[in-house]
């Protein structure tokens, strides 16, 4: 599941501005968002809400907000401040949902797996009036954890506890009559035990090409996203049965009596009902739980995805789920055509464009399974090893040292010749120096990529040697059982008709996740099952 900007952008507010430059050796938001009606410039050391919250770190950003680590000077606790763009700060549904979840008196084990909301306030800044949401500060996202492990799939003893906690969180939301709507890999996070888990702030000065002072409303510097160091291999002592994951970001959420037909959602999480613009319900979260579970096990592969038209998902869904989805998809497609819900006709989205394997075959190719009789308890399938090797060779073919140096030299010579014809010698020297700096940056990036590829090859060689000692996974009875159980559980969630999709509470009683915990401690119908 790739990182994806969420939320509509106010393109009209992105007025033309003088060209600015800012080099930050860490991810940071685009300067184009610092205009009237959008982002508020925030600086390290600033204090907000009458001297209570002091900014100490940059935690995250998106196209609708920046998120900062701050010290609550009243309690000395480290918290997160989400600073919404001006156009997202008025009549915020996200605020109302966070208040609903915070004020709920429901005694539910899923509450601990939902972001804690503490406070909110408004601040009048140079670019408008902004809503600040104060929540607990967290560490890595599940996406960052996957990246740190070279996108290695989650092992079975990791996947199932995470799935259990995710279902508990979703069940809590639904019992509070809240639908999350976008359970992507950036919206599932893990806690930090102390502020020292973050690196020091990384800052880059903002300058103008013409050397003039920075305009009002543009920050003097940008702060890069902080790097965290969360060790998921060692769960906290008080949470020995899991990882204490948290669901965050309620910007796409809605109350369950609203029934919207469209929300901002990560592409690969789009449920069938959203393709056909049907009313959205709690069932959307169940479909997304299935998709994120597959992603965690098959990382970095998604179960479904599209680039332009969401109707591209129709043959993918049919191919992976099978005949059980055919009738609902066909009826919904015919109704959509009859009701003219699409302004254009779709491109060629035949079955041949969909994935070539059904659900069970896909799982067989990517699943990990423990074998306690061997030194290495978790093994990759041969398909995983082949895919990794293919990625390595594609990178080597796409970017080689000779190609990069040749391209850079030709561009430099061409631009130098043009500059000699139209620019002064002083201007030429400045441009040439910029080109040389760019070349050095590209060369450094190339070296980093080459080192990454080298490590991938070394890892591949090690795993191939280890795999050669193992019998094929298909010959291990426990693996066949795991594949069968995992596939059955995913199929329970991957039901195209949202009215037939099971609830989170029903899924929590399934043996696949039930084996992780002795019992499900909260259920409105537990007495009936007894």
Short mmCIF file of C-alpha atoms in Angstrom, two decimals:
data_model
loop_
_atom_site.label_atom_id
_atom_site.label_comp_id
_atom_site.label_asym_id
_atom_site.label_seq_id
_atom_site.Cartn_x
_atom_site.Cartn_y
_atom_site.Cartn_z
CA UNK A 1 0.00 0.00 0.00
CA UNK A 2 1.73 3.14 -1.12
CA UNK A 3 1.74 6.37 0.79
CA UNK A 4 -1.08 8.54 -0.40
CA UNK A 5 -2.04 12.20 0.28
CA UNK A 6 -5.46 12.30 1.83
CA UNK A 7 -8.02 15.02 1.73
CA UNK A 8 -9.18 17.44 -0.97
CA UNK A 9 -6.79 20.21 -1.89
CA UNK A 10 -7.89 23.80 -2.27
CA UNK A 11 -6.12 24.38 -5.60
CA UNK A 12 -7.48 27.93 -5.92
CA UNK A 13 -5.69 28.87 -2.72
CA UNK A 14 -2.37 27.68 -4.12
CA UNK A 15 -1.58 31.06 -5.69
CA UNK A 16 1.59 31.59 -7.74
CA UNK A 17 4.48 32.65 -5.52
CA UNK A 18 8.15 33.46 -6.09
CA UNK A 19 10.22 30.31 -6.33
CA UNK A 20 11.39 29.15 -2.92
CA UNK A 21 14.02 26.61 -2.04
CA UNK A 22 14.41 24.50 1.06
CA UNK A 23 16.69 21.51 1.56
CA UNK A 24 15.62 19.30 4.44
CA UNK A 25 17.31 15.88 4.82
CA UNK A 26 13.98 14.36 5.87
CA UNK A 27 10.42 14.28 4.47
CA UNK A 28 8.60 17.61 4.78
CA UNK A 29 5.46 19.27 3.41
CA UNK A 30 5.46 21.33 0.19
CA UNK A 31 5.90 25.08 0.62
CA UNK A 32 2.97 25.68 -1.76
CA UNK A 33 0.57 24.95 1.11
CA UNK A 34 1.76 27.99 3.07
CA UNK A 35 -0.72 30.48 1.66
CA UNK A 36 -3.81 32.26 2.91
CA UNK A 37 -6.48 29.70 3.78
CA UNK A 38 -4.19 26.71 4.18
CA UNK A 39 -1.18 25.95 6.44
CA UNK A 40 0.03 27.79 9.53
CA UNK A 41 3.83 28.25 9.97
CA UNK A 42 4.91 26.47 13.17
CA UNK A 43 8.38 26.76 14.72
CA UNK A 44 10.36 24.73 17.24
CA UNK A 45 10.14 26.38 20.66
CA UNK A 46 6.84 28.19 20.08
CA UNK A 47 4.24 27.97 22.84
CA UNK A 48 0.48 27.77 22.18
CA UNK A 49 -2.76 28.07 24.16
CA UNK A 50 -1.67 30.67 26.70
CA UNK A 51 1.70 29.10 27.42
CA UNK A 52 0.61 25.47 27.74
CA UNK A 53 1.97 23.56 24.70
CA UNK A 54 5.62 24.04 23.62
CA UNK A 55 6.59 22.73 20.16
CA UNK A 56 9.55 20.32 20.30
CA UNK A 57 9.39 18.07 17.22
CA UNK A 58 7.75 17.46 13.82
CA UNK A 59 5.81 14.19 13.75
CA UNK A 60 3.95 14.09 10.43
CA UNK A 61 2.21 16.03 7.68
CA UNK A 62 -0.35 15.60 4.90
CA UNK A 63 -2.10 17.81 2.36
CA UNK A 64 -4.53 19.04 5.03
CA UNK A 65 -2.44 19.41 8.20
CA UNK A 66 0.89 19.31 9.98
CA UNK A 67 1.39 17.31 13.19
CA UNK A 68 3.85 18.37 15.87
CA UNK A 69 5.27 16.88 19.03
CA UNK A 70 4.79 19.23 21.96
CA UNK A 71 5.40 19.34 25.68
CA UNK A 72 2.33 19.93 27.83
CA UNK A 73 3.85 22.34 30.34
CA UNK A 74 0.98 21.71 32.78
CA UNK A 75 1.57 17.96 32.99
CA UNK A 76 5.09 17.63 31.49
CA UNK A 77 3.73 14.99 29.11
CA UNK A 78 4.75 14.72 25.46
CA UNK A 79 1.66 15.09 23.23
CA UNK A 80 0.82 15.54 19.55
CA UNK A 81 -0.64 18.76 18.10
CA UNK A 82 -2.48 18.35 14.81
CA UNK A 83 -2.68 21.75 13.11
CA UNK A 84 -5.45 21.73 10.51
CA UNK A 85 -5.43 23.93 7.42
CA UNK A 86 -7.76 26.91 7.69
CA UNK A 87 -10.18 25.44 5.15
CA UNK A 88 -10.48 22.29 7.30
CA UNK A 89 -10.77 24.02 10.68
CA UNK A 90 -14.35 25.27 10.61
CA UNK A 91 -17.18 22.96 11.72
CA UNK A 92 -14.75 20.03 11.92
CA UNK A 93 -16.42 16.62 11.90
CA UNK A 94 -13.09 15.13 12.95
CA UNK A 95 -13.30 17.15 16.18
CA UNK A 96 -16.86 15.98 16.86
CA UNK A 97 -15.88 12.36 16.29
CA UNK A 98 -12.85 12.59 18.60
CA UNK A 99 -15.07 14.14 21.26
CA UNK A 100 -17.62 11.33 20.84
CA UNK A 101 -14.93 8.67 21.29
CA UNK A 102 -13.33 10.44 24.25
CA UNK A 103 -16.59 11.03 26.08
CA UNK A 104 -17.99 7.54 25.53
CA UNK A 105 -18.39 5.66 28.80
CA UNK A 106 -18.32 2.32 27.01
CA UNK A 107 -16.12 -0.19 28.84
CA UNK A 108 -14.57 -1.90 25.85
CA UNK A 109 -11.10 -3.44 25.31
CA UNK A 110 -10.90 -1.77 21.90
CA UNK A 111 -10.76 1.70 23.47
CA UNK A 112 -7.04 1.31 24.21
CA UNK A 113 -6.41 0.72 20.50
CA UNK A 114 -7.90 4.06 19.42
CA UNK A 115 -6.00 7.37 19.50
CA UNK A 116 -6.58 9.23 22.78
CA UNK A 117 -7.92 12.78 22.41
CA UNK A 118 -7.11 15.32 25.13
CA UNK A 119 -7.87 18.89 24.09
CA UNK A 120 -8.51 21.34 21.26
CA UNK A 121 -8.23 25.07 20.65
CA UNK A 122 -8.22 27.63 17.84
CA UNK A 123 -5.34 29.90 16.86
CA UNK A 124 -5.46 32.97 14.63
CA UNK A 125 -2.35 32.96 12.43
CA UNK A 126 -0.99 34.81 9.40
CA UNK A 127 -2.79 32.45 7.00
CA UNK A 128 -6.11 32.26 8.83
CA UNK A 129 -7.82 30.62 11.80
CA UNK A 130 -6.60 27.10 12.60
CA UNK A 131 -7.96 24.26 14.71
CA UNK A 132 -5.38 22.51 16.93
CA UNK A 133 -6.22 18.95 18.05
CA UNK A 134 -4.26 17.66 21.05
CA UNK A 135 -3.82 13.88 21.20
CA UNK A 136 -1.39 11.32 22.52
CA UNK A 137 1.92 11.11 20.65
CA UNK A 138 2.71 7.83 18.93
CA UNK A 139 5.75 6.23 17.29
CA UNK A 140 5.96 4.38 13.98
CA UNK A 141 3.18 3.59 11.54
CA UNK A 142 2.78 0.00 10.40
CA UNK A 143 4.04 1.21 7.01
CA UNK A 144 7.26 2.56 8.55
CA UNK A 145 7.71 -0.67 10.46
CA UNK A 146 7.36 -2.64 7.22
CA UNK A 147 9.84 -0.35 5.45
CA UNK A 148 12.35 -0.72 8.28
CA UNK A 149 12.19 -4.50 7.84
CA UNK A 150 12.79 -4.26 4.06
CA UNK A 151 9.08 -4.83 3.44
CA UNK A 152 9.31 -8.31 4.84
CA UNK A 153 5.83 -9.81 5.29
CA UNK A 154 4.46 -10.00 8.81
CA UNK A 155 4.91 -13.41 10.39
CA UNK A 156 1.90 -15.33 11.60
CA UNK A 157 2.58 -14.63 15.27
CA UNK A 158 2.74 -10.91 14.42
CA UNK A 159 -0.15 -10.72 11.97
CA UNK A 160 -2.81 -12.35 14.11
CA UNK A 161 -2.32 -10.22 17.27
CA UNK A 162 -2.32 -7.08 15.12
CA UNK A 163 -5.48 -8.26 13.38
CA UNK A 164 -7.11 -8.96 16.73
CA UNK A 165 -6.26 -5.50 18.04
CA UNK A 166 -7.47 -3.88 14.83
CA UNK A 167 -10.81 -5.68 15.06
CA UNK A 168 -11.16 -4.69 18.72
CA UNK A 169 -10.57 -1.05 17.77
CA UNK A 170 -13.07 -1.20 14.91
CA UNK A 171 -15.67 -2.85 17.15
CA UNK A 172 -15.23 -0.04 19.69
CA UNK A 173 -15.68 2.60 16.97
CA UNK A 174 -18.81 0.91 15.65
CA UNK A 175 -20.34 0.63 19.10
CA UNK A 176 -19.74 4.39 19.42
CA UNK A 177 -21.60 4.74 16.07
CA UNK A 178 -18.45 5.92 14.28
CA UNK A 179 -17.11 4.61 10.95
CA UNK A 180 -13.39 5.19 10.37
CA UNK A 181 -13.45 5.01 6.56
CA UNK A 182 -9.72 4.87 5.76
CA UNK A 183 -7.86 2.11 7.62
CA UNK A 184 -4.67 2.41 5.58
CA UNK A 185 -1.10 1.58 6.60
CA UNK A 186 -0.39 5.18 7.62
CA UNK A 187 -3.34 5.22 10.03
CA UNK A 188 -2.21 2.32 12.21
CA UNK A 189 0.54 3.27 14.65
CA UNK A 190 2.48 1.91 17.59
CA UNK A 191 3.19 3.70 20.89
CA UNK A 192 6.40 5.24 22.14
CA UNK A 193 7.55 4.80 25.70
CA UNK A 194 9.48 8.08 25.96
CA UNK A 195 10.37 11.20 23.99
CA UNK A 196 13.94 9.94 23.50
CA UNK A 197 12.53 7.52 20.91
CA UNK A 198 12.67 10.44 18.42
CA UNK A 199 15.77 11.81 16.75
CA UNK A 200 16.65 15.50 17.08
CA UNK A 201 14.64 17.93 14.87
CA UNK A 202 15.99 18.33 11.33
CA UNK A 203 15.65 21.87 9.97
CA UNK A 204 16.09 23.40 6.49
CA UNK A 205 16.16 27.16 5.86
CA UNK A 206 13.71 28.57 3.30
CA UNK A 207 15.20 30.97 0.73
CA UNK A 208 14.00 32.80 -2.38
CA UNK A 209 15.73 32.48 -5.74
CA UNK A 210 15.91 36.26 -6.10
CA UNK A 211 17.47 36.66 -2.66
CA UNK A 212 14.57 38.76 -1.33
CA UNK A 213 13.14 38.20 2.17
CA UNK A 214 10.61 35.41 2.64
CA UNK A 215 7.03 36.61 2.24
CA UNK A 216 4.58 36.85 5.11
CA UNK A 217 2.88 33.50 5.67
CA UNK A 218 5.83 31.47 4.36
CA UNK A 219 7.84 29.74 7.13
CA UNK A 220 11.44 30.82 7.69
CA UNK A 221 12.39 27.15 7.81
CA UNK A 222 10.84 23.71 7.41
CA UNK A 223 11.19 20.89 9.90
CA UNK A 224 11.58 17.37 8.57
CA UNK A 225 9.48 14.47 9.82
CA UNK A 226 11.11 12.92 12.87
CA UNK A 227 12.54 9.43 12.69
CA UNK A 228 11.27 7.07 15.38
CA UNK A 229 12.80 3.95 16.84
CA UNK A 230 10.00 1.57 17.82
CA UNK A 231 11.09 -2.01 18.47
CA UNK A 232 8.17 -4.24 17.49
CA UNK A 233 10.14 -7.37 18.27
CA UNK A 234 9.87 -6.58 21.97
CA UNK A 235 6.28 -5.77 22.97
CA UNK A 236 5.78 -3.79 26.14
CA UNK A 237 5.68 -5.85 29.32
CA UNK A 238 2.14 -4.85 30.11
CA UNK A 239 1.03 -5.98 26.64
CA UNK A 240 2.60 -9.39 26.28
CA UNK A 241 -0.19 -10.70 24.07
CA UNK A 242 0.10 -7.99 21.41
CA UNK A 243 1.66 -4.76 20.20
CA UNK A 244 -0.83 -2.18 21.50
CA UNK A 245 -1.48 -0.70 18.06
CA UNK A 246 -3.60 2.43 17.68
CA UNK A 247 -5.99 3.62 14.99
CA UNK A 248 -5.44 7.29 14.14
CA UNK A 249 -6.65 9.99 11.69
CA UNK A 250 -10.41 10.45 11.64
CA UNK A 251 -10.43 12.98 8.78
CA UNK A 252 -12.41 10.58 6.54
CA UNK A 253 -14.63 9.26 9.33
CA UNK A 254 -18.38 9.73 9.66
CA UNK A 255 -21.23 8.85 12.00
CA UNK A 256 -23.08 5.65 11.11
CA UNK A 257 -26.42 7.42 10.52
CA UNK A 258 -25.04 9.67 7.75
CA UNK A 259 -24.66 7.13 4.89
CA UNK A 260 -22.39 9.13 2.54
CA UNK A 261 -21.81 7.79 -0.98
CA UNK A 262 -18.24 9.08 -1.28
CA UNK A 263 -15.35 9.86 1.08
CA UNK A 264 -11.62 10.41 0.69
CA UNK A 265 -10.12 6.93 0.85
CA UNK A 266 -6.83 5.29 -0.11
CA UNK A 267 -7.29 3.75 -3.57
CA UNK A 268 -6.45 0.15 -2.70
CA UNK A 269 -8.98 0.21 0.17
CA UNK A 270 -11.95 1.20 -2.00
CA UNK A 271 -14.87 -1.14 -1.17
CA UNK A 272 -17.23 -2.42 -3.89
CA UNK A 273 -20.14 -0.27 -2.70
CA UNK A 274 -18.06 2.88 -3.20
CA UNK A 275 -17.33 1.96 -6.83
CA UNK A 276 -21.07 2.01 -7.50
CA UNK A 277 -21.75 5.08 -5.30
CA UNK A 278 -23.95 3.18 -2.87
CA UNK A 279 -24.48 4.47 0.70
CA UNK A 280 -21.48 3.74 2.91
CA UNK A 281 -21.92 1.98 6.24
CA UNK A 282 -19.84 0.31 8.96
CA UNK A 283 -19.18 -2.49 6.46
CA UNK A 284 -16.56 -0.33 4.71
CA UNK A 285 -14.25 -0.78 7.71
CA UNK A 286 -14.52 -4.58 7.50
CA UNK A 287 -13.52 -4.61 3.83
CA UNK A 288 -10.54 -2.39 4.67
CA UNK A 289 -9.49 -4.63 7.58
CA UNK A 290 -9.26 -7.50 5.08
CA UNK A 291 -7.19 -5.41 2.66
CA UNK A 292 -4.76 -4.14 5.30
CA UNK A 293 -4.39 -7.65 6.73
CA UNK A 294 -3.42 -9.00 3.32
CA UNK A 295 -1.00 -6.08 2.87
CA UNK A 296 0.66 -6.82 6.22
CA UNK A 297 1.22 -10.44 5.23
CA UNK A 298 2.10 -9.74 1.58
CA UNK A 299 3.93 -6.43 2.09
CA UNK A 300 4.49 -4.45 -0.02
CA UNK A 301 1.77 -5.94 -2.27
CA UNK A 302 -1.86 -4.81 -2.19
CA UNK A 303 -4.80 -7.11 -2.74
CA UNK A 304 -6.49 -4.58 -5.06
CA UNK A 305 -5.47 -1.28 -6.66
CA UNK A 306 -6.25 1.05 -9.55
CA UNK A 307 -4.81 4.23 -11.01
CA UNK A 308 -7.54 6.13 -12.83
CA UNK A 309 -11.04 4.67 -12.79
CA UNK A 310 -12.28 2.77 -9.74
CA UNK A 311 -14.19 0.47 -12.12
CA UNK A 312 -10.82 -1.15 -12.80
CA UNK A 313 -11.38 -2.89 -9.46
CA UNK A 314 -14.40 -4.84 -10.73
CA UNK A 315 -12.49 -7.56 -12.64
CA UNK A 316 -9.85 -7.68 -9.89
CA UNK A 317 -12.50 -8.36 -7.26
CA UNK A 318 -14.17 -11.00 -9.44
CA UNK A 319 -10.90 -12.78 -10.21
CA UNK A 320 -9.71 -12.91 -6.60
CA UNK A 321 -13.01 -13.60 -4.82
CA UNK A 322 -14.59 -15.73 -7.52
CA UNK A 323 -18.13 -16.62 -8.61
CA UNK A 324 -19.68 -15.65 -5.28
CA UNK A 325 -19.13 -11.99 -6.21
CA UNK A 326 -20.43 -12.18 -9.79
CA UNK A 327 -24.16 -11.58 -9.30
CA UNK A 328 -23.83 -8.57 -6.99
CA UNK A 329 -21.14 -6.97 -9.17
CA UNK A 330 -23.17 -7.47 -12.36
CA UNK A 331 -26.42 -6.15 -10.87
CA UNK A 332 -24.64 -3.14 -9.36
CA UNK A 333 -22.88 -2.40 -12.66
CA UNK A 334 -26.17 -2.53 -14.59
CA UNK A 335 -27.87 -0.27 -12.02
CA UNK A 336 -24.98 2.19 -12.24
CA UNK A 337 -25.23 2.36 -16.03
CA UNK A 338 -29.00 2.75 -15.86
CA UNK A 339 -28.78 5.51 -13.25
CA UNK A 340 -25.96 7.23 -15.19
CA UNK A 341 -23.76 7.57 -12.13
CA UNK A 342 -20.63 7.73 -14.32
CA UNK A 343 -19.98 10.62 -16.67
CA UNK A 344 -17.66 8.63 -18.92
CA UNK A 345 -17.34 5.10 -20.21
CA UNK A 346 -14.59 2.97 -18.66
CA UNK A 347 -11.50 1.97 -20.55
CA UNK A 348 -10.67 -1.68 -21.22
CA UNK A 349 -11.00 -3.31 -17.81
CA UNK A 350 -11.35 -6.92 -18.84
CA UNK A 351 -10.47 -9.92 -16.74
CA UNK A 352 -7.04 -10.07 -18.35
CA UNK A 353 -6.04 -6.90 -16.44
CA UNK A 354 -6.80 -8.41 -13.07
CA UNK A 355 -4.44 -10.46 -10.94
CA UNK A 356 -3.88 -13.96 -12.24
CA UNK A 357 -4.48 -15.91 -9.02
CA UNK A 358 -7.44 -16.41 -6.74
CA UNK A 359 -7.27 -15.60 -3.04
CA UNK A 360 -5.99 -18.95 -1.80
CA UNK A 361 -3.25 -19.16 -4.44
CA UNK A 362 -2.11 -15.63 -3.58
CA UNK A 363 -1.89 -16.56 0.09
CA UNK A 364 0.10 -19.69 -0.69
CA UNK A 365 2.69 -17.56 -2.48
CA UNK A 366 3.25 -15.03 0.29
CA UNK A 367 2.42 -16.67 3.60
CA UNK A 368 4.96 -17.24 6.39
CA UNK A 369 4.51 -20.07 8.82
CA UNK A 370 6.52 -21.02 11.96
CA UNK A 371 8.57 -24.18 12.15
CA UNK A 372 9.93 -24.47 15.68
CA UNK A 373 12.19 -27.42 14.80
CA UNK A 374 14.56 -25.20 12.80
CA UNK A 375 16.95 -22.43 13.83
CA UNK A 376 15.17 -19.95 11.59
CA UNK A 377 11.56 -20.17 12.70
CA UNK A 378 10.14 -18.23 9.75
CA UNK A 379 10.78 -18.95 6.08
CA UNK A 380 10.00 -17.27 2.80
CA UNK A 381 8.39 -19.16 0.01
CA UNK A 382 10.26 -19.61 -3.24
CA UNK A 383 7.89 -17.11 -4.85
CA UNK A 384 8.93 -14.39 -2.39
CA UNK A 385 12.60 -15.02 -3.09
CA UNK A 386 12.03 -14.83 -6.82
CA UNK A 387 10.09 -11.57 -6.54
CA UNK A 388 12.82 -9.98 -4.44
CA UNK A 389 15.50 -11.02 -6.92
CA UNK A 390 13.42 -9.66 -9.80
CA UNK A 391 13.11 -6.29 -8.02
CA UNK A 392 16.87 -6.16 -7.49
CA UNK A 393 17.65 -6.80 -11.14
CA UNK A 394 15.08 -4.27 -12.32
CA UNK A 395 16.69 -1.62 -10.13
CA UNK A 396 20.14 -2.51 -11.46
CA UNK A 397 18.90 -2.28 -15.04
CA UNK A 398 17.00 0.97 -14.45
CA UNK A 399 19.78 2.90 -12.75
CA UNK A 400 23.41 2.21 -13.39
CA UNK A 401 26.35 4.42 -12.68
CA UNK A 402 27.27 4.82 -16.36
CA UNK A 403 23.77 5.93 -17.37
CA UNK A 404 23.52 8.48 -14.59
CA UNK A 405 26.94 10.02 -15.23
CA UNK A 406 26.39 10.12 -19.00
CA UNK A 407 22.98 11.76 -18.69
CA UNK A 408 24.21 14.33 -16.17
CA UNK A 409 27.24 15.24 -18.28
CA UNK A 410 25.16 15.70 -21.44
CA UNK A 411 22.63 17.88 -19.64
CA UNK A 412 25.40 19.98 -18.15
CA UNK A 413 27.15 20.49 -21.49
CA UNK A 414 23.87 21.36 -23.25
CA UNK A 415 22.82 23.88 -20.64
CA UNK A 416 26.31 25.38 -20.52
CA UNK A 417 26.23 26.01 -24.27
CA UNK A 418 22.83 27.68 -24.09
CA UNK A 419 23.89 29.83 -21.17
CA UNK A 420 27.00 31.00 -23.07
CA UNK A 421 24.74 32.30 -25.80
CA UNK A 422 22.24 34.18 -23.64
CA UNK A 423 23.64 34.83 -20.16
CA UNK A 424 26.50 36.76 -18.62
CA UNK A 425 29.57 34.87 -17.42
CA UNK A 426 28.60 35.52 -13.79
CA UNK A 427 25.12 34.10 -14.25
CA UNK A 428 26.58 31.15 -16.13
CA UNK A 429 28.92 30.32 -13.28
CA UNK A 430 26.04 30.40 -10.80
CA UNK A 431 23.93 28.08 -12.93
CA UNK A 432 26.86 25.78 -13.51
CA UNK A 433 27.49 25.59 -9.78
CA UNK A 434 23.84 24.67 -9.20
CA UNK A 435 24.13 21.91 -11.80
CA UNK A 436 27.25 20.59 -10.14
CA UNK A 437 25.49 20.58 -6.77
CA UNK A 438 22.53 18.75 -8.30
CA UNK A 439 24.88 16.24 -9.87
CA UNK A 440 26.53 15.63 -6.50
CA UNK A 441 23.11 15.12 -4.86
CA UNK A 442 22.08 12.66 -7.59
CA UNK A 443 25.36 10.81 -7.25
CA UNK A 444 24.85 10.57 -3.49
CA UNK A 445 21.32 9.28 -4.01
CA UNK A 446 22.61 6.75 -6.55
CA UNK A 447 25.17 5.49 -4.06
CA UNK A 448 22.46 5.11 -1.43
CA UNK A 449 20.29 3.14 -3.87
CA UNK A 450 23.25 0.99 -4.91
CA UNK A 451 24.00 0.23 -1.26
CA UNK A 452 20.35 -0.65 -0.67
CA UNK A 453 20.38 -3.00 -3.67
CA UNK A 454 23.64 -4.57 -2.47
CA UNK A 455 22.08 -5.29 0.92
CA UNK A 456 19.00 -6.75 -0.76
CA UNK A 457 21.20 -9.07 -2.83
CA UNK A 458 23.09 -10.17 0.27
CA UNK A 459 19.81 -10.81 2.08
CA UNK A 460 18.52 -12.72 -0.94
CA UNK A 461 21.63 -14.91 -1.04
CA UNK A 462 21.32 -15.69 2.67
CA UNK A 463 17.66 -16.57 2.39
CA UNK A 464 18.24 -18.73 -0.68
CA UNK A 465 20.89 -20.70 1.23
CA UNK A 466 18.56 -21.02 4.22
CA UNK A 467 15.61 -21.97 2.02
CA UNK A 468 17.64 -24.72 0.38
CA UNK A 469 17.72 -26.47 3.76
CA UNK A 470 13.93 -26.55 4.05
CA UNK A 471 11.39 -28.87 2.56
CA UNK A 472 8.83 -27.08 0.34
CA UNK A 473 6.18 -25.32 2.41
CA UNK A 474 3.40 -27.10 0.58
CA UNK A 475 4.63 -30.36 2.09
CA UNK A 476 4.20 -29.12 5.66
CA UNK A 477 0.68 -29.96 6.94
CA UNK A 478 0.66 -27.01 9.36
CA UNK A 479 1.25 -24.62 6.48
CA UNK A 480 -1.67 -26.00 4.53
CA UNK A 481 -3.88 -25.53 7.57
CA UNK A 482 -2.64 -21.96 8.08
CA UNK A 483 -3.25 -21.09 4.42
CA UNK A 484 -6.71 -22.60 4.57
CA UNK A 485 -7.67 -20.83 7.81
CA UNK A 486 -6.23 -17.49 6.70
CA UNK A 487 -8.00 -17.68 3.35
CA UNK A 488 -11.29 -18.61 5.00
CA UNK A 489 -11.02 -15.69 7.42
CA UNK A 490 -10.24 -13.18 4.65
CA UNK A 491 -13.18 -14.50 2.63
CA UNK A 492 -15.48 -13.84 5.59
CA UNK A 493 -14.57 -10.15 5.30
CA UNK A 494 -14.28 -9.93 1.50
CA UNK A 495 -18.01 -10.08 0.79
CA UNK A 496 -19.01 -7.69 -2.00
CA UNK A 497 -22.52 -7.08 -0.65
CA UNK A 498 -22.00 -4.78 2.36
CA UNK A 499 -25.25 -5.94 3.93
CA UNK A 500 -23.89 -9.50 4.09
CA UNK A 501 -20.46 -8.56 5.47
CA UNK A 502 -19.92 -9.72 9.08
CA UNK A 503 -19.48 -7.25 11.92
CA UNK A 504 -16.26 -6.76 13.85
CA UNK A 505 -17.87 -8.41 16.87
CA UNK A 506 -18.73 -11.51 14.85
CA UNK A 507 -15.21 -11.71 13.42
CA UNK A 508 -13.68 -11.48 16.89
CA UNK A 509 -15.22 -14.84 17.77
CA UNK A 510 -13.53 -16.60 14.83
CA UNK A 511 -11.02 -19.31 15.71
CA UNK A 512 -8.37 -17.72 13.49
CA UNK A 513 -7.97 -14.76 15.85
CA UNK A 514 -9.46 -16.50 18.86
CA UNK A 515 -6.35 -18.64 19.21
CA UNK A 516 -4.34 -15.53 20.06
CA UNK A 517 -6.45 -14.66 23.09
CA UNK A 518 -8.33 -16.96 25.43
CA UNK A 519 -11.61 -15.11 25.02
CA UNK A 520 -13.23 -11.99 23.66
CA UNK A 521 -13.97 -10.02 26.84
CA UNK A 522 -16.69 -7.73 25.51
CA UNK A 523 -19.75 -8.63 23.49
CA UNK A 524 -23.32 -7.43 23.51
CA UNK A 525 -24.43 -10.94 22.60
CA UNK A 526 -21.98 -12.98 24.67
CA UNK A 527 -24.74 -14.23 26.92
CA UNK A 528 -26.66 -15.48 23.88
CA UNK A 529 -23.63 -17.46 22.66
CA UNK A 530 -23.24 -19.08 26.03
#
